[in-house]
Amino acid sequence: MLLSPAELPFPVSPAAVYGRAAPWALEIGFGDGRFLVELARLHPEWNLLGAEVAPASVSRALRRLRREGVARARLYRGDARFLLRNLVPVRGLERVYVNFPDPWPKKKHAGRRLLQPHFFRLLATRLANGGALLLTTDHPEYFEFATAAGKASGLFAVRPGPPPPETLRTKYARKWLDQEKPIFHAAFHKIAEAGETFPPIRRYPMPHALMQGALPPAEAFEKQIETAPEAGVVLLEAWQSGPGLIILARVEEPELVQEVLLEARPSNSGVFVGLRPNCSPLVSAGVKRAVGLLVRWLESRGLETRQRSY
Ligand SMILES: C[S@@+](CC[C@H](N)C(=O)[O-])C[C@H]1O[C@@H](n2cnc3c(N)ncnc32)[C@H](O)[C@@H]1O
């Protein structure tokens, strides 16, 4: 019932995942899964998909779906933007629900809000023609922010209206209704797509290099940063591991942020530089850059590169 990108082709074939072709609806940020159960009851003819970043919520929702006998729902633990871009085929979804998204009320955090211009461009490519996103929120500022971004995209007709009754039965809906807060709702109907297709993130073979020379000690390590629009890489910290080094890297790419362990260790044929075993990131262009950045730092400390594969 849980979808794992490591085991799936990009994008997925919904008919193969669900065992039937049917209209496909996604809920982003499903929390405790109550709304997915409601949807399964209201629309037994739909295939359901949920995305949620919080692992504890995913476990709770999974238990709830099993308890309620919901068989046509699949859950993804991770960022909905990654799911949309990499697992959902172009024009695959009829409906997307966002119920009570995190409002990120501070101005300096507005960039973390989900319903941004970039998101609407991506969403338009994953919604079928005639498909729609339904937003329900208690937060007037976020509502304004999202409706303005949707309209400005030129890709959606934004129609505010009363929230569908089922969106008022989620955990957060009950909490805000108990506090007598007003609830805001709008449907974003797809009217166009931008030229972008947002192809799935490309995966590469394991990047590595063989170097020659004496490894510096971990104390000699200083944070290394490389910024580029397609991927930002920071080598954050290094630890001594016997005669080798372990390095923590943060790799930021659109819709994908990964923390990755790299290593540089003596081997029979020199110094091996690459990904630490058992750390299994998605080997993206950014992860390759992280290995390249580590190699360059080691070169600056006097090592020579004999062979590189990244
Ligand atoms: C305020 S809660 C609302 C939960 C639920 N929809 C409800 O109404 O009870 C927002 C949820 O969205 C999840 N979330 C935030 N950003 C997300 C993202 N980019 N992808 C998937 N889930 C996300 C959070 O972990 C949290 O569970």
Short mmCIF file of C-alpha atoms and ligand atoms in Angstrom, two decimals:
data_model
loop_
_atom_site.label_atom_id
_atom_site.label_comp_id
_atom_site.label_asym_id
_atom_site.label_seq_id
_atom_site.Cartn_x
_atom_site.Cartn_y
_atom_site.Cartn_z
CA MET A 1 0.00 0.00 0.00
CA LEU A 2 3.02 2.31 0.44
CA LEU A 3 4.62 3.53 -2.77
CA SER A 4 8.41 3.54 -2.86
CA PRO A 5 10.12 5.40 -5.73
CA ALA A 6 13.14 3.08 -5.50
CA GLU A 7 10.98 0.14 -6.62
CA LEU A 8 8.86 1.88 -9.21
CA PRO A 9 9.49 2.99 -12.76
CA PHE A 10 9.25 6.78 -13.26
CA PRO A 11 6.42 7.68 -13.84
CA VAL A 12 4.16 4.91 -12.60
CA SER A 13 1.40 3.19 -14.53
CA PRO A 14 -1.72 3.77 -12.38
CA ALA A 15 -3.58 0.83 -13.94
CA ALA A 16 -0.71 -1.50 -12.90
CA VAL A 17 -0.49 -0.01 -9.37
CA TYR A 18 -4.26 -0.24 -8.69
CA GLY A 19 -5.13 -3.19 -10.90
CA ARG A 20 -7.71 -1.12 -12.74
CA ALA A 21 -7.99 2.04 -14.85
CA ALA A 22 -10.15 4.66 -13.07
CA PRO A 23 -10.27 8.41 -12.40
CA TRP A 24 -7.33 9.28 -10.14
CA ALA A 25 -7.52 11.67 -7.18
CA LEU A 26 -4.63 12.85 -4.99
CA GLU A 27 -4.77 14.32 -1.50
CA ILE A 28 -1.72 16.36 -0.49
CA GLY A 29 -0.95 16.41 3.25
CA PHE A 30 -3.49 13.72 4.28
CA GLY A 31 -2.54 13.87 7.99
CA ASP A 32 -4.39 11.08 9.82
CA GLY A 33 -6.03 9.81 6.60
CA ARG A 34 -9.61 10.57 7.59
CA PHE A 35 -10.36 12.41 4.37
CA LEU A 36 -9.07 9.55 2.20
CA VAL A 37 -11.55 7.25 3.96
CA GLU A 38 -14.33 9.78 3.23
CA LEU A 39 -13.30 9.93 -0.42
CA ALA A 40 -13.21 6.15 -0.71
CA ARG A 41 -16.80 6.04 0.58
CA LEU A 42 -18.01 8.89 -1.62
CA HIS A 43 -16.20 7.73 -4.76
CA PRO A 44 -15.68 3.96 -4.82
CA GLU A 45 -15.15 4.35 -8.56
CA TRP A 46 -11.93 6.43 -8.06
CA ASN A 47 -8.33 5.35 -7.50
CA LEU A 48 -6.92 7.33 -4.55
CA LEU A 49 -3.42 8.57 -3.89
CA GLY A 50 -2.14 10.41 -0.80
CA ALA A 51 1.12 12.28 -0.15
CA GLU A 52 2.30 13.15 3.33
CA VAL A 53 5.71 14.22 4.64
CA ALA A 54 5.26 13.24 8.31
CA PRO A 55 6.11 9.53 8.90
CA ALA A 56 3.94 9.24 12.06
CA SER A 57 0.91 10.52 10.12
CA VAL A 58 1.58 8.03 7.33
CA SER A 59 1.57 5.12 9.84
CA ARG A 60 -1.61 6.40 11.44
CA ALA A 61 -3.34 6.81 8.07
CA LEU A 62 -2.18 3.41 6.89
CA ARG A 63 -3.69 1.78 9.98
CA ARG A 64 -6.91 3.71 9.47
CA LEU A 65 -7.20 2.68 5.80
CA ARG A 66 -6.62 -0.97 6.71
CA ARG A 67 -9.12 -0.78 9.56
CA GLU A 68 -11.74 0.78 7.27
CA GLY A 69 -11.05 -1.72 4.49
CA VAL A 70 -10.05 0.91 1.93
CA ALA A 71 -8.36 -1.01 -0.87
CA ARG A 72 -8.06 1.58 -3.63
CA ALA A 73 -5.75 4.05 -1.87
CA ARG A 74 -1.96 4.24 -2.18
CA LEU A 75 0.18 6.38 0.12
CA TYR A 76 3.43 8.14 -0.61
CA ARG A 77 5.67 9.24 2.28
CA GLY A 78 7.40 12.36 1.06
CA ASP A 79 6.99 15.70 -0.61
CA ALA A 80 3.96 15.93 -2.90
CA ARG A 81 5.98 18.01 -5.36
CA PHE A 82 8.42 15.14 -5.85
CA LEU A 83 5.54 12.70 -6.22
CA LEU A 84 3.81 14.88 -8.81
CA ARG A 85 6.90 15.42 -10.86
CA ASN A 86 8.36 11.94 -10.82
CA LEU A 87 5.65 9.38 -10.18
CA VAL A 88 2.49 10.87 -11.67
CA PRO A 89 2.22 10.68 -15.45
CA VAL A 90 1.42 13.82 -17.44
CA ARG A 91 -2.35 14.55 -17.31
CA GLY A 92 -2.82 11.55 -14.98
CA LEU A 93 -4.96 13.14 -12.24
CA GLU A 94 -8.59 14.26 -12.31
CA ARG A 95 -8.64 15.84 -8.88
CA VAL A 96 -6.20 17.12 -6.26
CA TYR A 97 -7.28 18.03 -2.72
CA VAL A 98 -5.34 20.27 -0.36
CA ASN A 99 -7.09 20.49 3.00
CA PHE A 100 -5.74 22.89 5.59
CA PRO A 101 -2.18 23.19 4.26
CA ASP A 102 0.55 24.44 6.60
CA PRO A 103 0.13 28.23 6.32
CA TRP A 104 3.73 29.30 7.06
CA PRO A 105 2.39 32.63 8.38
CA LYS A 106 5.75 34.40 8.80
CA LYS A 107 6.76 36.46 5.78
CA LYS A 108 10.28 34.99 5.74
CA HIS A 109 8.76 31.49 5.46
CA ALA A 110 6.32 32.27 2.62
CA GLY A 111 8.69 30.45 0.21
CA ARG A 112 7.80 27.18 1.99
CA ARG A 113 4.13 27.39 1.08
CA LEU A 114 2.96 24.67 -1.24
CA LEU A 115 0.67 26.65 -3.56
CA GLN A 116 3.34 28.73 -5.31
CA PRO A 117 3.61 29.75 -9.00
CA HIS A 118 6.11 26.93 -9.69
CA PHE A 119 3.71 24.40 -8.12
CA PHE A 120 0.82 25.59 -10.31
CA ARG A 121 2.96 25.18 -13.45
CA LEU A 122 3.85 21.63 -12.43
CA LEU A 123 0.28 20.83 -11.35
CA ALA A 124 -1.19 21.96 -14.70
CA THR A 125 0.93 19.31 -16.46
CA ARG A 126 -0.22 16.52 -14.12
CA LEU A 127 -3.94 17.36 -14.12
CA ALA A 128 -6.07 15.95 -16.91
CA ASN A 129 -7.82 18.51 -19.10
CA GLY A 130 -10.91 19.50 -17.12
CA GLY A 131 -9.20 18.47 -13.84
CA ALA A 132 -9.14 20.65 -10.74
CA LEU A 133 -7.42 21.29 -7.41
CA LEU A 134 -9.69 21.93 -4.43
CA LEU A 135 -8.24 24.03 -1.63
CA THR A 136 -9.85 24.36 1.81
CA THR A 137 -8.13 26.44 4.49
CA ASP A 138 -8.79 28.36 7.69
CA HIS A 139 -6.06 30.87 6.85
CA PRO A 140 -7.28 34.01 5.01
CA GLU A 141 -3.78 35.20 4.09
CA TYR A 142 -2.78 31.84 2.65
CA PHE A 143 -6.10 31.68 0.78
CA GLU A 144 -5.36 35.05 -0.82
CA PHE A 145 -1.76 34.06 -1.56
CA ALA A 146 -2.81 30.78 -3.23
CA THR A 147 -5.70 32.20 -5.25
CA ALA A 148 -3.49 35.08 -6.46
CA ALA A 149 -0.73 32.63 -7.49
CA GLY A 150 -3.25 30.36 -9.27
CA LYS A 151 -4.79 33.28 -11.21
CA ALA A 152 -1.41 34.83 -12.04
CA SER A 153 -0.24 31.52 -13.53
CA GLY A 154 -2.82 31.96 -16.32
CA LEU A 155 -3.29 28.16 -16.15
CA PHE A 156 -6.26 27.98 -13.76
CA ALA A 157 -9.73 29.49 -13.46
CA VAL A 158 -10.10 30.09 -9.73
CA ARG A 159 -13.63 29.73 -8.37
CA PRO A 160 -14.17 30.48 -4.67
CA GLY A 161 -17.22 28.87 -3.09
CA PRO A 162 -18.52 26.98 -0.09
CA PRO A 163 -16.30 24.06 0.98
CA PRO A 164 -17.59 20.56 0.12
CA PRO A 165 -19.00 19.08 3.36
CA GLU A 166 -16.45 16.22 3.35
CA THR A 167 -13.54 18.70 3.62
CA LEU A 168 -15.09 19.95 6.89
CA ARG A 169 -14.68 16.59 8.59
CA THR A 170 -10.87 16.40 8.66
CA LYS A 171 -8.96 16.62 11.94
CA TYR A 172 -7.92 20.23 11.30
CA ALA A 173 -11.35 21.26 9.99
CA ARG A 174 -12.90 20.08 13.27
CA LYS A 175 -10.27 21.89 15.30
CA TRP A 176 -10.86 25.24 13.51
CA LEU A 177 -14.65 24.84 13.42
CA ASP A 178 -14.61 24.20 17.19
CA GLN A 179 -12.80 27.53 17.52
CA GLU A 180 -15.46 29.11 15.22
CA LYS A 181 -12.87 30.18 12.67
CA PRO A 182 -14.15 30.96 9.16
CA ILE A 183 -13.19 28.42 6.48
CA PHE A 184 -12.20 29.39 2.93
CA HIS A 185 -12.52 27.29 -0.19
CA ALA A 186 -11.73 27.57 -3.89
CA ALA A 187 -11.61 25.25 -6.88
CA PHE A 188 -8.73 25.77 -9.32
CA HIS A 189 -9.90 24.49 -12.69
CA LYS A 190 -7.15 23.77 -15.18
CA ILE A 191 -7.54 25.84 -18.34
CA ALA A 192 -4.07 25.53 -19.88
CA GLU A 193 -0.56 24.10 -19.52
CA ALA A 194 2.71 26.00 -19.73
CA GLY A 195 5.33 24.78 -22.24
CA GLU A 196 7.31 22.99 -19.49
CA THR A 197 6.90 19.23 -19.13
CA PHE A 198 8.86 18.68 -15.87
CA PRO A 199 10.46 15.41 -16.96
CA PRO A 200 11.19 12.90 -14.19
CA ILE A 201 14.47 13.43 -12.38
CA ARG A 202 17.18 11.53 -14.26
CA ARG A 203 18.94 8.77 -12.32
CA TYR A 204 22.59 7.92 -12.86
CA PRO A 205 24.93 5.03 -12.01
CA MET A 206 26.90 5.33 -8.73
CA PRO A 207 29.28 8.29 -9.05
CA HIS A 208 32.82 7.70 -7.76
CA ALA A 209 36.50 8.53 -8.23
CA LEU A 210 39.84 6.92 -7.49
CA MET A 211 42.48 9.24 -6.12
CA GLN A 212 46.08 8.97 -5.02
CA GLY A 213 47.68 10.58 -1.99
CA ALA A 214 47.30 10.96 1.77
CA LEU A 215 43.84 11.81 3.07
CA PRO A 216 43.70 14.90 5.29
CA PRO A 217 42.30 14.43 8.82
CA ALA A 218 38.65 15.29 9.49
CA GLU A 219 39.76 18.36 11.50
CA ALA A 220 41.15 19.87 8.28
CA PHE A 221 37.69 19.84 6.70
CA GLU A 222 35.85 23.11 6.05
CA LYS A 223 32.29 23.47 4.79
CA GLN A 224 32.19 23.43 0.96
CA ILE A 225 29.39 25.10 -1.00
CA GLU A 226 28.47 24.98 -4.67
CA THR A 227 25.43 26.85 -5.93
CA ALA A 228 23.81 26.44 -9.34
CA PRO A 229 20.15 26.87 -10.41
CA GLU A 230 19.75 23.15 -11.13
CA ALA A 231 21.34 21.95 -7.85
CA GLY A 232 22.81 23.46 -4.70
CA VAL A 233 25.35 21.29 -2.86
CA VAL A 234 26.83 21.80 0.59
CA LEU A 235 29.38 19.48 2.15
CA LEU A 236 28.46 20.12 5.76
CA GLU A 237 30.66 18.04 8.05
CA ALA A 238 33.33 15.39 8.01
CA TRP A 239 34.10 12.63 10.52
CA GLN A 240 37.07 10.35 10.85
CA SER A 241 36.22 6.69 10.19
CA GLY A 242 39.43 4.69 10.75
CA PRO A 243 41.83 5.80 8.04
CA GLY A 244 38.96 7.24 5.96
CA LEU A 245 36.51 10.14 6.09
CA ILE A 246 32.72 10.27 6.11
CA ILE A 247 31.16 13.47 4.79
CA LEU A 248 27.59 14.67 5.21
CA ALA A 249 26.29 16.45 2.11
CA ARG A 250 23.04 18.33 1.55
CA VAL A 251 21.83 18.33 -2.05
CA GLU A 252 19.00 20.66 -3.02
CA GLU A 253 17.30 20.27 -6.38
CA PRO A 254 13.83 21.38 -7.54
CA GLU A 255 11.26 19.20 -5.69
CA LEU A 256 14.03 17.11 -4.10
CA VAL A 257 16.24 17.74 -1.08
CA GLN A 258 18.51 14.90 0.04
CA GLU A 259 21.04 14.49 2.81
CA VAL A 260 23.67 12.08 1.62
CA LEU A 261 26.69 10.40 3.19
CA LEU A 262 29.85 10.37 1.10
CA GLU A 263 33.13 8.70 1.90
CA ALA A 264 36.79 8.92 1.04
CA ARG A 265 38.73 5.83 2.14
CA PRO A 266 41.95 4.04 1.30
CA SER A 267 41.38 0.98 -0.91
CA ASN A 268 43.69 -1.49 -2.71
CA SER A 269 43.83 0.74 -5.77
CA GLY A 270 44.17 4.17 -4.09
CA VAL A 271 41.66 6.40 -2.32
CA PHE A 272 38.06 5.58 -3.16
CA VAL A 273 35.67 8.57 -3.18
CA GLY A 274 31.96 7.99 -3.56
CA LEU A 275 28.70 7.26 -1.78
CA ARG A 276 28.83 5.53 1.56
CA PRO A 277 27.38 1.98 1.33
CA ASN A 278 23.88 1.65 2.79
CA CYS A 279 23.21 5.31 2.10
CA SER A 280 20.92 4.97 -0.89
CA PRO A 281 19.98 8.35 -2.29
CA LEU A 282 18.35 8.88 -5.62
CA VAL A 283 21.49 9.28 -7.72
CA SER A 284 20.55 12.56 -9.35
CA ALA A 285 22.68 15.20 -11.12
CA GLY A 286 22.99 16.96 -7.73
CA VAL A 287 24.38 13.84 -6.01
CA LYS A 288 26.97 13.54 -8.79
CA ARG A 289 27.92 17.18 -8.15
CA ALA A 290 28.36 16.43 -4.45
CA VAL A 291 30.90 13.70 -5.28
CA GLY A 292 32.61 16.10 -7.69
CA LEU A 293 32.78 18.79 -5.00
CA LEU A 294 34.39 16.36 -2.56
CA VAL A 295 36.94 15.33 -5.20
CA ARG A 296 37.81 18.99 -5.80
CA TRP A 297 38.23 19.62 -2.08
CA LEU A 298 40.57 16.60 -1.84
CA GLU A 299 42.50 17.87 -4.88
CA SER A 300 42.91 21.19 -3.08
CA ARG A 301 44.47 19.17 -0.22
CA GLY A 302 47.06 17.58 -2.53
CA LEU A 303 45.40 14.36 -3.74
CA GLU A 304 45.47 13.47 -7.45
CA THR A 305 42.54 12.06 -9.36
CA ARG A 306 43.41 8.89 -11.32
CA GLN A 307 39.93 7.95 -12.49
CA ARG A 308 36.57 9.61 -12.28
CA SER A 309 33.11 8.28 -13.03
CA TYR A 310 30.48 10.95 -12.42
C1 LIG B 1 -2.16 21.32 8.90
S1 LIG B 1 -1.95 19.67 8.46
C2 LIG B 1 -3.52 19.20 7.75
C3 LIG B 1 -3.75 17.72 7.75
C4 LIG B 1 -5.07 17.25 7.13
N1 LIG B 1 -5.20 17.63 5.75
C5 LIG B 1 -6.26 17.76 7.93
O1 LIG B 1 -6.99 18.60 7.39
O2 LIG B 1 -6.45 17.31 9.05
C6 LIG B 1 -0.93 19.82 6.98
C7 LIG B 1 -0.32 18.49 6.57
O3 LIG B 1 0.37 18.62 5.34
C8 LIG B 1 1.58 17.88 5.40
N2 LIG B 1 2.47 18.47 4.37
C9 LIG B 1 3.06 19.68 4.40
N3 LIG B 1 3.78 19.91 3.30
C10 LIG B 1 3.65 18.80 2.53
C11 LIG B 1 4.18 18.42 1.24
N4 LIG B 1 4.96 19.24 0.56
N5 LIG B 1 3.84 17.20 0.76
C12 LIG B 1 3.05 16.37 1.47
N6 LIG B 1 2.54 16.67 2.68
C13 LIG B 1 2.82 17.87 3.21
C14 LIG B 1 2.02 18.04 6.84
O4 LIG B 1 2.91 17.04 7.27
C15 LIG B 1 0.68 17.97 7.59
O5 LIG B 1 0.33 16.64 7.92
#
